[in-house]
mmCIF file of C-alpha atoms in Angstrom:
data_model
loop_
_atom_site.group_PDB
_atom_site.id
_atom_site.type_symbol
_atom_site.label_atom_id
_atom_site.label_comp_id
_atom_site.label_asym_id
_atom_site.label_seq_id
_atom_site.Cartn_x
_atom_site.Cartn_y
_atom_site.Cartn_z
ATOM 1 C CA GLU G 834 13.668 30.945 -27.176
ATOM 2 C CA VAL G 835 15.790 29.467 -29.940
ATOM 3 C CA GLN G 836 16.045 25.695 -29.745
ATOM 4 C CA LEU G 837 18.037 23.311 -31.905
ATOM 5 C CA LEU G 838 17.609 19.577 -31.479
ATOM 6 C CA GLU G 839 19.863 17.178 -33.363
ATOM 7 C CA SER G 840 19.040 13.541 -34.007
ATOM 8 C CA GLY G 841 20.103 10.670 -36.208
ATOM 9 C CA GLY G 842 23.475 9.813 -34.737
ATOM 10 C CA GLY G 843 24.571 6.290 -33.970
ATOM 11 C CA LEU G 844 26.986 3.497 -34.772
ATOM 12 C CA VAL G 845 27.743 2.874 -38.445
ATOM 13 C CA GLN G 846 30.312 0.744 -40.232
ATOM 14 C CA PRO G 847 33.085 2.287 -42.317
ATOM 15 C CA GLY G 848 31.770 3.037 -45.786
ATOM 16 C CA GLY G 849 28.233 3.378 -44.479
ATOM 17 C CA SER G 850 25.787 6.264 -44.508
ATOM 18 C CA LEU G 851 23.859 8.261 -41.954
ATOM 19 C CA ARG G 852 21.545 11.261 -42.088
ATOM 20 C CA LEU G 853 21.530 13.762 -39.269
ATOM 21 C CA SER G 854 18.629 16.099 -38.607
ATOM 22 C CA CYS G 855 18.391 19.328 -36.640
ATOM 23 C CA ALA G 856 14.912 20.518 -35.701
ATOM 24 C CA ALA G 857 14.783 24.264 -35.138
ATOM 25 C CA SER G 858 12.263 26.383 -33.281
ATOM 26 C CA GLY G 859 11.924 29.827 -31.778
ATOM 27 C CA PHE G 860 13.080 31.851 -34.780
ATOM 28 C CA SER G 861 12.359 32.443 -38.451
ATOM 29 C CA PHE G 862 14.265 29.434 -39.734
ATOM 30 C CA SER G 863 14.327 30.314 -43.429
ATOM 31 C CA THR G 864 15.933 33.684 -42.662
ATOM 32 C CA TYR G 865 19.146 32.281 -41.230
ATOM 33 C CA ASP G 866 22.122 30.384 -42.567
ATOM 34 C CA MET G 867 22.747 27.182 -40.649
ATOM 35 C CA ASN G 868 25.854 25.178 -39.906
ATOM 36 C CA TRP G 869 27.257 21.833 -38.840
ATOM 37 C CA VAL G 870 30.314 21.678 -36.580
ATOM 38 C CA ARG G 871 31.840 18.484 -35.228
ATOM 39 C CA GLN G 872 34.043 17.519 -32.314
ATOM 40 C CA ALA G 873 35.927 14.240 -32.168
ATOM 41 C CA PRO G 874 36.182 12.678 -28.691
ATOM 42 C CA GLY G 875 38.573 14.725 -26.560
ATOM 43 C CA GLU G 876 39.390 17.029 -29.456
ATOM 44 C CA GLY G 877 38.573 20.550 -30.601
ATOM 45 C CA LEU G 878 35.874 22.013 -32.794
ATOM 46 C CA VAL G 879 35.900 21.611 -36.570
ATOM 47 C CA TRP G 880 33.555 23.365 -38.970
ATOM 48 C CA VAL G 881 31.927 20.905 -41.380
ATOM 49 C CA SER G 882 29.391 22.676 -43.577
ATOM 50 C CA SER G 883 27.102 25.691 -43.930
ATOM 51 C CA ILE G 884 23.970 26.445 -45.920
ATOM 52 C CA SER G 885 22.239 29.709 -46.750
ATOM 53 C CA GLY G 886 18.719 30.459 -45.589
ATOM 54 C CA SER G 887 17.220 29.665 -48.973
ATOM 55 C CA GLY G 888 19.347 26.571 -49.392
ATOM 56 C CA ASP G 889 20.791 27.904 -52.638
ATOM 57 C CA ASN G 890 24.340 28.193 -51.346
ATOM 58 C CA THR G 891 26.384 25.599 -49.522
ATOM 59 C CA TRP G 892 29.942 25.396 -48.240
ATOM 60 C CA TYR G 893 31.971 22.372 -47.121
ATOM 61 C CA ALA G 894 35.211 21.570 -45.400
ATOM 62 C CA ASP G 895 37.622 19.796 -47.750
ATOM 63 C CA SER G 896 37.600 16.753 -45.476
ATOM 64 C CA VAL G 897 33.911 16.061 -46.200
ATOM 65 C CA LYS G 898 33.454 17.535 -49.679
ATOM 66 C CA GLY G 899 31.982 14.964 -52.045
ATOM 67 C CA ARG G 900 30.882 12.709 -49.182
ATOM 68 C CA PHE G 901 28.567 14.913 -47.089
ATOM 69 C CA THR G 902 25.580 16.922 -48.286
ATOM 70 C CA ILE G 903 23.944 19.678 -46.278
ATOM 71 C CA SER G 904 20.331 20.548 -46.977
ATOM 72 C CA ARG G 905 17.301 22.079 -45.346
ATOM 73 C CA ASP G 906 13.518 21.911 -45.467
ATOM 74 C CA ASN G 907 12.241 25.339 -44.531
ATOM 75 C CA SER G 908 8.649 24.089 -44.454
ATOM 76 C CA LYS G 909 9.662 21.711 -41.651
ATOM 77 C CA ASN G 910 12.205 24.019 -39.953
ATOM 78 C CA THR G 911 14.750 21.251 -40.244
ATOM 79 C CA LEU G 912 18.412 21.104 -41.232
ATOM 80 C CA TYR G 913 20.018 17.914 -42.522
ATOM 81 C CA LEU G 914 23.438 16.421 -43.037
ATOM 82 C CA GLN G 915 23.622 13.393 -45.304
ATOM 83 C CA MET G 916 26.875 11.578 -44.614
ATOM 84 C CA ASN G 917 28.096 8.932 -47.067
ATOM 85 C CA SER G 918 31.297 6.900 -47.339
ATOM 86 C CA LEU G 919 31.874 7.351 -43.633
ATOM 87 C CA ARG G 920 35.353 6.870 -42.203
ATOM 88 C CA ALA G 921 36.662 6.227 -38.716
ATOM 89 C CA GLU G 922 37.912 9.819 -38.608
ATOM 90 C CA ASP G 923 34.340 11.079 -38.994
ATOM 91 C CA THR G 924 33.606 9.811 -35.484
ATOM 92 C CA ALA G 925 32.496 12.874 -33.520
ATOM 93 C CA VAL G 926 29.693 14.729 -31.852
ATOM 94 C CA TYR G 927 27.942 16.709 -34.561
ATOM 95 C CA TYR G 928 26.433 20.033 -33.569
ATOM 96 C CA CYS G 929 24.077 22.169 -35.572
ATOM 97 C CA ALA G 930 24.369 25.888 -35.002
ATOM 98 C CA LYS G 931 22.493 28.944 -36.146
ATOM 99 C CA LYS G 932 24.377 31.764 -37.777
ATOM 100 C CA LEU G 933 24.558 35.020 -35.821
ATOM 101 C CA ILE G 934 24.690 38.025 -38.151
ATOM 102 C CA TYR G 935 27.853 36.878 -39.927
ATOM 103 C CA ASN G 936 29.575 33.508 -39.749
ATOM 104 C CA TRP G 937 29.398 33.188 -35.990
ATOM 105 C CA PHE G 938 27.674 30.228 -34.376
ATOM 106 C CA ASP G 939 24.955 31.062 -31.888
ATOM 107 C CA PRO G 940 23.293 29.134 -30.441
ATOM 108 C CA TRP G 941 24.276 25.492 -30.743
ATOM 109 C CA GLY G 942 22.252 22.329 -30.359
ATOM 110 C CA GLN G 943 23.183 19.710 -27.784
ATOM 111 C CA GLY G 944 24.866 17.519 -30.404
ATOM 112 C CA THR G 945 24.461 13.968 -31.677
ATOM 113 C CA LEU G 946 27.203 11.351 -31.544
ATOM 114 C CA VAL G 947 28.282 9.553 -34.694
ATOM 115 C CA THR G 948 30.552 6.548 -34.256
ATOM 116 C CA VAL G 949 32.127 4.947 -37.315
ATOM 117 C CA SER G 950 33.492 1.543 -36.416
ATOM 118 C CA SER G 951 33.352 -2.073 -37.488
ATOM 119 C CA GLU V 45 43.455 27.771 -44.637
ATOM 120 C CA ILE V 46 43.907 30.139 -41.709
ATOM 121 C CA VAL V 47 45.416 28.343 -38.729
ATOM 122 C CA LEU V 48 44.566 29.641 -35.264
ATOM 123 C CA THR V 49 47.011 28.846 -32.473
ATOM 124 C CA GLN V 50 45.822 29.258 -28.913
ATOM 125 C CA SER V 51 48.046 29.628 -25.881
ATOM 126 C CA PRO V 52 48.531 28.470 -23.294
ATOM 127 C CA VAL V 53 47.005 25.045 -23.732
ATOM 128 C CA THR V 54 46.142 24.967 -20.030
ATOM 129 C CA LEU V 55 45.818 27.866 -17.623
ATOM 130 C CA SER V 56 45.710 27.075 -13.902
ATOM 131 C CA LEU V 57 44.207 29.884 -11.854
ATOM 132 C CA SER V 58 42.191 30.488 -8.705
ATOM 133 C CA PRO V 59 38.737 32.044 -8.494
ATOM 134 C CA GLY V 60 39.015 35.809 -8.439
ATOM 135 C CA GLU V 61 42.160 35.882 -10.541
ATOM 136 C CA ARG V 62 42.462 37.438 -13.977
ATOM 137 C CA ALA V 63 42.680 35.125 -16.987
ATOM 138 C CA THR V 64 44.383 36.128 -20.226
ATOM 139 C CA LEU V 65 43.992 33.798 -23.210
ATOM 140 C CA SER V 66 45.751 34.266 -26.532
ATOM 141 C CA CYS V 67 44.794 33.389 -30.103
ATOM 142 C CA ARG V 68 47.240 33.924 -32.957
ATOM 143 C CA ALA V 69 46.266 33.654 -36.627
ATOM 144 C CA SER V 70 48.558 32.440 -39.393
ATOM 145 C CA GLN V 71 47.448 35.417 -41.499
ATOM 146 C CA SER V 72 45.364 38.488 -40.917
ATOM 147 C CA VAL V 73 41.736 37.938 -39.986
ATOM 148 C CA ALA V 74 41.143 41.685 -39.575
ATOM 149 C CA SER V 75 38.668 41.908 -36.670
ATOM 150 C CA TYR V 76 36.762 38.771 -37.653
ATOM 151 C CA LEU V 77 37.457 36.670 -34.587
ATOM 152 C CA ALA V 78 35.147 35.133 -32.002
ATOM 153 C CA TRP V 79 35.518 33.297 -28.699
ATOM 154 C CA TYR V 80 33.442 30.383 -27.413
ATOM 155 C CA GLN V 81 33.227 28.703 -24.032
ATOM 156 C CA GLN V 82 32.605 24.978 -23.647
ATOM 157 C CA LYS V 83 31.954 23.170 -20.385
ATOM 158 C CA PRO V 84 32.224 19.372 -20.069
ATOM 159 C CA GLY V 85 29.303 17.578 -21.693
ATOM 160 C CA GLN V 86 27.845 20.804 -23.060
ATOM 161 C CA ALA V 87 27.689 22.516 -26.407
ATOM 162 C CA PRO V 88 29.893 25.552 -26.973
ATOM 163 C CA ARG V 89 28.500 28.998 -26.213
ATOM 164 C CA LEU V 90 29.388 32.189 -28.065
ATOM 165 C CA LEU V 91 31.041 34.744 -25.788
ATOM 166 C CA ILE V 92 32.629 37.379 -28.007
ATOM 167 C CA TYR V 93 32.321 38.111 -31.748
ATOM 168 C CA ASP V 94 34.104 40.492 -34.088
ATOM 169 C CA THR V 95 36.987 40.709 -31.595
ATOM 170 C CA SER V 96 35.280 42.656 -28.834
ATOM 171 C CA ASN V 97 31.482 42.434 -28.984
ATOM 172 C CA ARG V 98 29.909 40.464 -26.160
ATOM 173 C CA ALA V 99 27.121 38.117 -27.178
ATOM 174 C CA THR V 100 23.721 38.397 -25.559
ATOM 175 C CA GLY V 101 23.749 37.608 -21.852
ATOM 176 C CA ILE V 102 27.535 37.428 -21.514
ATOM 177 C CA PRO V 103 28.814 39.081 -18.322
ATOM 178 C CA ALA V 104 30.996 42.168 -18.515
ATOM 179 C CA ARG V 105 33.945 40.334 -16.919
ATOM 180 C CA PHE V 106 34.543 38.806 -20.367
ATOM 181 C CA SER V 107 36.299 41.086 -22.830
ATOM 182 C CA GLY V 108 38.090 40.670 -26.117
ATOM 183 C CA SER V 109 40.759 42.679 -27.866
ATOM 184 C CA GLY V 110 43.258 42.531 -30.693
ATOM 185 C CA SER V 111 43.437 42.828 -34.460
ATOM 186 C CA GLU V 112 44.954 41.276 -37.581
ATOM 187 C CA THR V 113 46.787 38.246 -36.167
ATOM 188 C CA ASP V 114 46.890 38.631 -32.388
ATOM 189 C CA PHE V 115 43.871 38.437 -30.138
ATOM 190 C CA THR V 116 43.182 38.188 -26.434
ATOM 191 C CA LEU V 117 40.253 37.045 -24.343
ATOM 192 C CA THR V 118 40.355 38.430 -20.819
ATOM 193 C CA ILE V 119 38.267 37.289 -17.884
ATOM 194 C CA SER V 120 38.729 40.028 -15.330
ATOM 195 C CA SER V 121 37.916 37.998 -12.209
ATOM 196 C CA LEU V 122 37.268 34.280 -12.526
ATOM 197 C CA GLU V 123 34.001 32.951 -11.202
ATOM 198 C CA PRO V 124 33.613 29.219 -10.400
ATOM 199 C CA GLU V 125 31.450 28.762 -13.514
ATOM 200 C CA ASP V 126 34.188 30.159 -15.797
ATOM 201 C CA PHE V 127 36.423 27.104 -15.525
ATOM 202 C CA ALA V 128 36.014 25.592 -18.965
ATOM 203 C CA VAL V 129 37.639 25.282 -22.386
ATOM 204 C CA TYR V 130 37.764 28.352 -24.616
ATOM 205 C CA TYR V 131 38.041 28.333 -28.403
ATOM 206 C CA CYS V 132 38.680 31.126 -30.878
ATOM 207 C CA GLN V 133 37.228 31.072 -34.406
ATOM 208 C CA GLN V 134 37.788 33.167 -37.529
ATOM 209 C CA ARG V 135 35.351 34.081 -40.270
ATOM 210 C CA ARG V 136 37.782 36.029 -42.455
ATOM 211 C CA GLN V 137 37.838 33.312 -45.100
ATOM 212 C CA TRP V 138 36.576 29.833 -45.899
ATOM 213 C CA PRO V 139 37.061 27.349 -44.447
ATOM 214 C CA LEU V 140 35.945 28.697 -41.103
ATOM 215 C CA THR V 141 38.497 27.530 -38.569
ATOM 216 C CA PHE V 142 38.832 27.167 -34.811
ATOM 217 C CA GLY V 143 41.827 27.242 -32.540
ATOM 218 C CA GLY V 144 42.800 24.157 -30.575
ATOM 219 C CA GLY V 145 41.424 25.524 -27.320
ATOM 220 C CA THR V 146 42.669 26.712 -23.928
ATOM 221 C CA LYS V 147 41.521 24.910 -20.815
ATOM 222 C CA VAL V 148 41.099 27.156 -17.791
ATOM 223 C CA GLU V 149 41.342 24.940 -14.743
ATOM 224 C CA ILE V 150 41.157 25.516 -11.021
ATOM 225 C CA LYS V 151 44.534 25.813 -9.388
#
């Protein structure tokens, strides 16, 4: 069974940094692209970033480009999201999701909440 | 950026009724559209991908149709567990985008 377990969320001040992790199991991690999707409280889903299986290719939403960095450690079956220069509008539940065939998200982790506030 | 507009925002129906949800794209996404279901406090779950393909384990009462800019998710007969929020998503071009969601609530 595929399992994705996010961690690293919490309360951070504006301008601060946080690193999210997503521990994967139940599949050949290095074979699949991985993704981060976020959801602000009471709002819809927003794609944040994707990374290829090898880690050689990355993609970002304009809203986080230059501030967030996606990476992965295939030896540890773990996906990361380094978030710098955080803003109040980055407050959200952050989900990691495995890519299904093409750029579809399946399955998703349970999410980790990031709150940016002073 | 491709904008996906979902309608209605809220759909009030009774168990056993048919639900029809719409997703309209600001430009053609060909057949590259998916649907997700999200229940309160849970992560989203993939239902349909590439317009009409059901994901693993998804019941046959869920079906998808459409092309180019207009897409529909149909739930043939609502079960109690189907009351949730549904999102569409396109993969035609970067950035990947989602619709704003349709909430299917119990009437």
